[in-house]
């Protein structure tokens, strides 16, 4: 594979750093299982576990009151997607205005992109179909997840750490800017329709399939707490079954990874920046899936032995 650019931009450094942090966190968590039991009560260990866990995986953690003071409701996940819809919708509108009305980006946005890419913006930049598609699908993904949080998912009294909440808000803001940073590396020319290629269709098809897979998984999870009429019957955690849950403990996390892979395909697979985003999502979701998997295995004696945490037959 030939990358669009071999030089590391500020954006590349950010995503590389985040990917490395979550890889280190994943490895540190795996290693912690082999440490002496006395480490379980250490403040540094508890702080580390508190920062990487949320929801049901945090409930079994024996935390001091000072750590609980930083808890915010897990249902605030919906804020991430509301912000993403608004922010990425704004960036999409600005980009479409650039395409169809030939108006330059606002100076504040141009300044941000110049810093993040290290490449000065030019008015002669050719609009990229890949950028429009990724922006549009990112908005669709965020809107779907927002609607699922509001009308499908059944949240208990699970918690997030305040640091996780702030990180989640910033994440979708930086993600939208990253799409436009990848646009600086685009090689398409001519009208948007003339740029249409097989990888746009392949990426869009994978996006749709992964989105349906994720939605099915979320519906199955919500069904564990609701009756046939759709009313909530319990907030307890139950053993998930059906669909991709027969292969992995967290198919919704696997679907999230595939969604980001699909967006990388839409960029033609040539954007190093976006592959670094995919790498970050891989390690981030692998850590979250591993924690959920351990929770299920520890809680249910009859938990299927063949079921992996995240990737079928692998992890």
CSV table of C-alpha atoms in Angstrom, one decimal:
chain,number,residue,atom,x,y,z
A,1,UNK,CA,0.0,0.0,0.0
A,2,UNK,CA,1.3,3.5,-0.9
A,3,UNK,CA,0.4,6.2,1.6
A,4,UNK,CA,-0.7,9.6,0.5
A,5,UNK,CA,2.1,11.1,2.6
A,6,UNK,CA,5.1,9.8,4.5
A,7,UNK,CA,5.5,12.8,6.8
A,8,UNK,CA,3.8,12.9,10.2
A,9,UNK,CA,1.4,15.8,10.7
A,10,UNK,CA,0.2,17.0,14.1
A,11,UNK,CA,-3.0,15.0,13.5
A,12,UNK,CA,-0.9,11.8,13.0
A,13,UNK,CA,1.0,12.5,16.2
A,14,UNK,CA,-2.3,12.9,18.1
A,15,UNK,CA,-3.8,9.6,16.9
A,16,UNK,CA,-0.6,7.7,17.2
A,17,UNK,CA,-0.3,8.9,20.8
A,18,UNK,CA,-3.9,7.9,21.6
A,19,UNK,CA,-3.4,4.5,20.0
A,20,UNK,CA,-0.2,3.9,22.0
A,21,UNK,CA,-1.9,5.0,25.2
A,22,UNK,CA,-4.8,2.5,24.8
A,23,UNK,CA,-2.4,-0.3,23.7
A,24,UNK,CA,-0.3,0.3,26.9
A,25,UNK,CA,-3.5,0.4,28.9
A,26,UNK,CA,-4.7,-2.9,27.4
A,27,UNK,CA,-1.3,-4.6,28.1
A,28,UNK,CA,-1.1,-3.1,31.6
A,29,UNK,CA,-4.6,-4.5,32.4
A,30,UNK,CA,-3.7,-8.0,31.1
A,31,UNK,CA,-0.5,-8.0,33.1
A,32,UNK,CA,-2.3,-6.8,36.3
A,33,UNK,CA,-4.1,-10.1,36.5
A,34,UNK,CA,-0.8,-11.7,37.4
A,35,UNK,CA,0.2,-9.2,40.1
A,36,UNK,CA,0.0,-10.1,43.8
A,37,UNK,CA,-3.5,-9.6,45.3
A,38,UNK,CA,-2.3,-6.7,47.5
A,39,UNK,CA,-2.0,-4.6,44.4
A,40,UNK,CA,-5.8,-4.6,44.0
A,41,UNK,CA,-6.2,-2.2,46.9
A,42,UNK,CA,-3.4,0.2,45.9
A,43,UNK,CA,-4.5,3.7,45.0
A,44,UNK,CA,-2.6,3.8,41.7
A,45,UNK,CA,-4.1,0.5,40.6
A,46,UNK,CA,-7.6,1.7,41.6
A,47,UNK,CA,-7.2,5.0,39.8
A,48,UNK,CA,-6.0,3.2,36.6
A,49,UNK,CA,-8.9,0.8,36.7
A,50,UNK,CA,-11.4,3.6,37.4
A,51,UNK,CA,-10.1,5.5,34.3
A,52,UNK,CA,-10.4,2.5,31.9
A,53,UNK,CA,-13.7,1.1,33.2
A,54,UNK,CA,-17.3,2.3,32.8
A,55,UNK,CA,-20.8,1.0,33.3
A,56,UNK,CA,-21.1,-2.6,34.5
A,57,UNK,CA,-17.4,-3.2,34.5
A,58,UNK,CA,-16.9,-0.4,37.0
A,59,UNK,CA,-19.5,-1.7,39.5
A,60,UNK,CA,-17.4,-4.5,40.9
A,61,UNK,CA,-14.4,-2.1,41.5
A,62,UNK,CA,-13.9,-1.4,45.2
A,63,UNK,CA,-13.4,2.4,44.9
A,64,UNK,CA,-12.9,5.0,47.6
A,65,UNK,CA,-15.5,7.8,47.9
A,66,UNK,CA,-13.0,10.4,46.4
A,67,UNK,CA,-13.0,8.4,43.2
A,68,UNK,CA,-16.8,8.2,43.1
A,69,UNK,CA,-16.9,11.9,43.3
A,70,UNK,CA,-15.8,12.0,39.6
A,71,UNK,CA,-18.7,9.8,38.4
A,72,UNK,CA,-21.2,11.0,35.8
A,73,UNK,CA,-24.1,8.9,34.5
A,74,UNK,CA,-23.3,6.5,31.7
A,75,UNK,CA,-26.5,7.6,30.0
A,76,UNK,CA,-24.6,10.8,29.2
A,77,UNK,CA,-23.1,8.9,26.3
A,78,UNK,CA,-25.9,10.5,24.3
A,79,UNK,CA,-24.1,13.9,24.7
A,80,UNK,CA,-21.2,12.6,22.6
A,81,UNK,CA,-23.4,11.8,19.7
A,82,UNK,CA,-25.5,15.0,20.0
A,83,UNK,CA,-22.3,17.0,19.9
A,84,UNK,CA,-21.0,14.9,17.0
A,85,UNK,CA,-24.2,15.4,15.0
A,86,UNK,CA,-24.1,19.2,15.5
A,87,UNK,CA,-20.3,19.7,15.0
A,88,UNK,CA,-19.8,17.3,12.1
A,89,UNK,CA,-23.1,18.5,10.5
A,90,UNK,CA,-21.6,22.0,10.7
A,91,UNK,CA,-18.4,20.9,9.1
A,92,UNK,CA,-20.3,19.1,6.3
A,93,UNK,CA,-22.4,22.3,5.6
A,94,UNK,CA,-19.2,24.3,5.4
A,95,UNK,CA,-17.6,21.8,3.0
A,96,UNK,CA,-20.8,21.7,0.8
A,97,UNK,CA,-20.8,25.5,0.8
A,98,UNK,CA,-17.2,25.4,-0.4
A,99,UNK,CA,-18.1,23.0,-3.2
A,100,UNK,CA,-21.3,24.5,-4.5
A,101,UNK,CA,-20.9,28.2,-3.6
A,102,UNK,CA,-17.1,28.3,-3.9
A,103,UNK,CA,-16.8,30.0,-0.6
A,104,UNK,CA,-13.6,29.5,1.4
A,105,UNK,CA,-13.5,27.9,4.8
A,106,UNK,CA,-13.9,30.3,7.7
A,107,UNK,CA,-10.6,31.7,8.9
A,108,UNK,CA,-10.8,29.9,12.3
A,109,UNK,CA,-11.3,26.6,10.5
A,110,UNK,CA,-8.5,27.2,8.0
A,111,UNK,CA,-6.2,28.2,10.8
A,112,UNK,CA,-7.0,24.9,12.7
A,113,UNK,CA,-6.4,22.8,9.6
A,114,UNK,CA,-3.1,24.5,8.8
A,115,UNK,CA,-1.9,23.7,12.3
A,116,UNK,CA,-3.1,20.1,12.3
A,117,UNK,CA,-1.8,19.2,8.8
A,118,UNK,CA,1.2,21.4,8.6
A,119,UNK,CA,0.1,22.2,5.0
A,120,UNK,CA,-1.2,25.7,4.2
A,121,UNK,CA,-4.7,25.7,2.7
A,122,UNK,CA,-5.2,27.0,-0.9
A,123,UNK,CA,-8.3,28.2,-2.7
A,124,UNK,CA,-7.4,25.9,-5.6
A,125,UNK,CA,-8.0,22.8,-3.5
A,126,UNK,CA,-10.2,20.3,-5.4
A,127,UNK,CA,-13.3,19.1,-3.5
A,128,UNK,CA,-13.1,15.4,-2.7
A,129,UNK,CA,-15.9,12.9,-3.0
A,130,UNK,CA,-14.2,10.8,-0.3
A,131,UNK,CA,-14.4,13.7,2.2
A,132,UNK,CA,-18.1,14.4,1.5
A,133,UNK,CA,-19.0,10.7,1.9
A,134,UNK,CA,-17.0,10.3,5.1
A,135,UNK,CA,-18.5,13.4,6.6
A,136,UNK,CA,-22.0,12.3,5.6
A,137,UNK,CA,-21.6,8.8,7.0
A,138,UNK,CA,-20.1,10.1,10.2
A,139,UNK,CA,-23.1,12.3,10.7
A,140,UNK,CA,-25.4,9.3,9.9
A,141,UNK,CA,-23.5,7.1,12.3
A,142,UNK,CA,-23.7,9.7,15.1
A,143,UNK,CA,-27.4,10.4,14.5
A,144,UNK,CA,-28.2,6.6,14.6
A,145,UNK,CA,-26.2,6.2,17.9
A,146,UNK,CA,-27.9,9.3,19.4
A,147,UNK,CA,-31.4,7.8,18.5
A,148,UNK,CA,-30.4,4.4,19.9
A,149,UNK,CA,-29.2,6.0,23.2
A,150,UNK,CA,-32.5,8.0,23.5
A,151,UNK,CA,-35.0,5.4,22.3
A,152,UNK,CA,-33.5,1.9,22.3
A,153,UNK,CA,-30.8,1.4,25.0
A,154,UNK,CA,-31.9,0.9,28.6
A,155,UNK,CA,-29.3,2.5,30.9
A,156,UNK,CA,-29.0,1.4,34.5
A,157,UNK,CA,-27.2,3.5,37.2
A,158,UNK,CA,-23.8,2.8,35.6
A,159,UNK,CA,-21.2,5.5,35.6
A,160,UNK,CA,-18.5,7.1,33.6
A,161,UNK,CA,-15.4,8.9,34.9
A,162,UNK,CA,-15.5,12.7,34.4
A,163,UNK,CA,-12.2,12.3,32.5
A,164,UNK,CA,-13.8,9.8,30.1
A,165,UNK,CA,-16.7,12.1,29.6
A,166,UNK,CA,-14.5,15.1,28.7
A,167,UNK,CA,-12.4,12.9,26.4
A,168,UNK,CA,-15.5,11.6,24.6
A,169,UNK,CA,-16.7,15.2,23.9
A,170,UNK,CA,-13.3,16.2,22.6
A,171,UNK,CA,-13.0,13.0,20.6
A,172,UNK,CA,-15.8,13.7,18.2
A,173,UNK,CA,-14.6,17.3,17.7
A,174,UNK,CA,-11.1,16.2,16.8
A,175,UNK,CA,-12.5,13.4,14.6
A,176,UNK,CA,-14.5,15.8,12.4
A,177,UNK,CA,-11.3,18.0,12.0
A,178,UNK,CA,-9.4,14.8,11.1
A,179,UNK,CA,-11.7,14.1,8.1
A,180,UNK,CA,-10.9,17.6,6.7
A,181,UNK,CA,-7.2,17.0,7.4
A,182,UNK,CA,-7.4,13.9,5.3
A,183,UNK,CA,-9.0,16.0,2.6
A,184,UNK,CA,-5.8,17.9,2.2
A,185,UNK,CA,-4.2,14.6,0.9
A,186,UNK,CA,-7.0,13.9,-1.6
A,187,UNK,CA,-6.0,13.0,-5.2
A,188,UNK,CA,-9.4,13.2,-6.8
A,189,UNK,CA,-10.0,15.6,-9.7
A,190,UNK,CA,-13.0,16.8,-11.7
A,191,UNK,CA,-16.6,16.7,-10.5
A,192,UNK,CA,-17.7,14.7,-7.4
A,193,UNK,CA,-19.6,12.2,-9.6
A,194,UNK,CA,-16.6,11.7,-11.9
A,195,UNK,CA,-14.5,10.7,-8.8
A,196,UNK,CA,-16.7,7.8,-7.9
A,197,UNK,CA,-14.7,4.6,-7.7
A,198,UNK,CA,-15.0,1.1,-6.5
A,199,UNK,CA,-13.6,1.8,-3.0
A,200,UNK,CA,-16.4,4.4,-2.4
A,201,UNK,CA,-19.0,1.7,-3.0
A,202,UNK,CA,-17.1,-1.0,-1.1
A,203,UNK,CA,-16.6,1.3,1.9
A,204,UNK,CA,-20.2,2.4,1.9
A,205,UNK,CA,-21.4,-1.2,1.7
A,206,UNK,CA,-19.2,-2.2,4.6
A,207,UNK,CA,-20.5,0.8,6.5
A,208,UNK,CA,-24.1,-0.2,6.0
A,209,UNK,CA,-23.5,-3.8,7.0
A,210,UNK,CA,-21.5,-2.9,10.1
A,211,UNK,CA,-24.1,-0.3,11.1
A,212,UNK,CA,-26.9,-3.0,10.9
A,213,UNK,CA,-24.7,-5.4,12.8
A,214,UNK,CA,-24.2,-2.8,15.6
A,215,UNK,CA,-27.9,-1.9,15.7
A,216,UNK,CA,-28.9,-5.5,16.0
A,217,UNK,CA,-26.5,-6.0,18.9
A,218,UNK,CA,-27.8,-2.9,20.7
A,219,UNK,CA,-31.4,-4.0,20.2
A,220,UNK,CA,-30.5,-7.5,21.6
A,221,UNK,CA,-28.8,-5.8,24.7
A,222,UNK,CA,-31.8,-3.6,25.3
A,223,UNK,CA,-34.1,-6.7,24.9
A,224,UNK,CA,-32.4,-8.2,28.0
A,225,UNK,CA,-34.1,-5.5,30.1
A,226,UNK,CA,-37.5,-5.1,28.4
A,227,UNK,CA,-40.5,-7.3,27.9
A,228,UNK,CA,-42.3,-8.2,24.7
A,229,UNK,CA,-44.3,-4.9,25.0
A,230,UNK,CA,-41.1,-2.9,25.1
A,231,UNK,CA,-41.5,-1.8,28.7
A,232,UNK,CA,-38.5,-2.0,31.0
A,233,UNK,CA,-38.7,-5.0,33.4
A,234,UNK,CA,-35.3,-4.9,35.0
A,235,UNK,CA,-32.1,-3.0,35.1
A,236,UNK,CA,-30.1,-6.1,36.0
A,237,UNK,CA,-27.3,-7.3,33.6
A,238,UNK,CA,-28.2,-10.6,31.9
A,239,UNK,CA,-26.3,-13.0,29.6
A,240,UNK,CA,-26.5,-11.7,26.0
A,241,UNK,CA,-27.4,-14.3,23.3
A,242,UNK,CA,-28.2,-14.3,19.7
A,243,UNK,CA,-26.7,-12.7,16.6
A,244,UNK,CA,-23.0,-12.1,16.8
A,245,UNK,CA,-23.1,-12.5,20.6
A,246,UNK,CA,-22.8,-16.2,19.8
A,247,UNK,CA,-19.2,-15.5,18.7
A,248,UNK,CA,-18.0,-12.5,20.7
A,249,UNK,CA,-19.0,-10.8,23.9
A,250,UNK,CA,-19.1,-7.4,22.4
A,251,UNK,CA,-20.2,-7.5,18.7
A,252,UNK,CA,-21.2,-3.8,18.9
A,253,UNK,CA,-17.5,-2.9,19.6
A,254,UNK,CA,-16.4,-5.1,16.7
A,255,UNK,CA,-19.0,-3.3,14.5
A,256,UNK,CA,-17.6,0.1,15.6
A,257,UNK,CA,-14.2,-1.0,14.4
A,258,UNK,CA,-15.6,-2.1,11.1
A,259,UNK,CA,-17.4,1.2,10.6
A,260,UNK,CA,-14.0,3.0,10.9
A,261,UNK,CA,-12.4,0.6,8.6
A,262,UNK,CA,-15.2,1.3,6.1
A,263,UNK,CA,-14.4,5.0,6.3
A,264,UNK,CA,-10.8,4.3,5.7
A,265,UNK,CA,-11.8,2.3,2.5
A,266,UNK,CA,-13.8,5.3,1.3
A,267,UNK,CA,-10.6,7.3,1.5
A,268,UNK,CA,-9.1,4.7,-0.9
A,269,UNK,CA,-7.1,3.1,1.9
A,270,UNK,CA,-4.4,5.7,1.2
A,271,UNK,CA,-4.8,8.0,4.2
A,272,UNK,CA,-2.2,7.2,6.9
A,273,UNK,CA,-4.0,9.6,9.2
A,274,UNK,CA,-7.3,7.6,9.0
A,275,UNK,CA,-5.5,4.3,9.5
A,276,UNK,CA,-4.1,5.7,12.7
A,277,UNK,CA,-7.7,6.6,13.7
A,278,UNK,CA,-8.6,2.9,13.0
A,279,UNK,CA,-5.6,1.8,15.1
A,280,UNK,CA,-6.8,3.9,18.0
A,281,UNK,CA,-10.3,2.5,17.7
A,282,UNK,CA,-8.9,-1.0,17.6
A,283,UNK,CA,-7.1,-0.7,20.9
A,284,UNK,CA,-9.8,1.4,22.5
A,285,UNK,CA,-12.6,-1.1,21.7
A,286,UNK,CA,-10.4,-4.1,22.4
A,287,UNK,CA,-9.8,-2.8,26.0
A,288,UNK,CA,-13.5,-2.1,26.5
A,289,UNK,CA,-14.4,-5.5,25.1
A,290,UNK,CA,-11.9,-7.3,27.3
A,291,UNK,CA,-13.3,-5.7,30.4
A,292,UNK,CA,-16.8,-6.7,29.4
A,293,UNK,CA,-15.7,-10.2,28.6
A,294,UNK,CA,-14.0,-10.6,31.9
A,295,UNK,CA,-17.2,-9.4,33.6
A,296,UNK,CA,-19.4,-11.9,31.8
A,297,UNK,CA,-16.9,-14.8,32.5
A,298,UNK,CA,-16.7,-13.9,36.1
A,299,UNK,CA,-20.5,-13.6,36.6
A,300,UNK,CA,-21.8,-16.5,34.6
A,301,UNK,CA,-20.4,-20.0,35.3
A,302,UNK,CA,-22.1,-21.3,32.1
A,303,UNK,CA,-20.6,-18.6,29.9
A,304,UNK,CA,-19.7,-20.2,26.5
A,305,UNK,CA,-16.1,-21.2,26.4
A,306,UNK,CA,-15.7,-20.6,22.7
A,307,UNK,CA,-16.9,-17.0,22.8
A,308,UNK,CA,-14.2,-14.4,22.4
A,309,UNK,CA,-14.2,-10.9,23.7
A,310,UNK,CA,-14.0,-8.8,20.5
A,311,UNK,CA,-12.8,-10.6,17.3
A,312,UNK,CA,-14.2,-14.0,16.5
A,313,UNK,CA,-11.7,-16.9,17.1
A,314,UNK,CA,-8.9,-14.4,17.8
A,315,UNK,CA,-9.3,-12.0,20.8
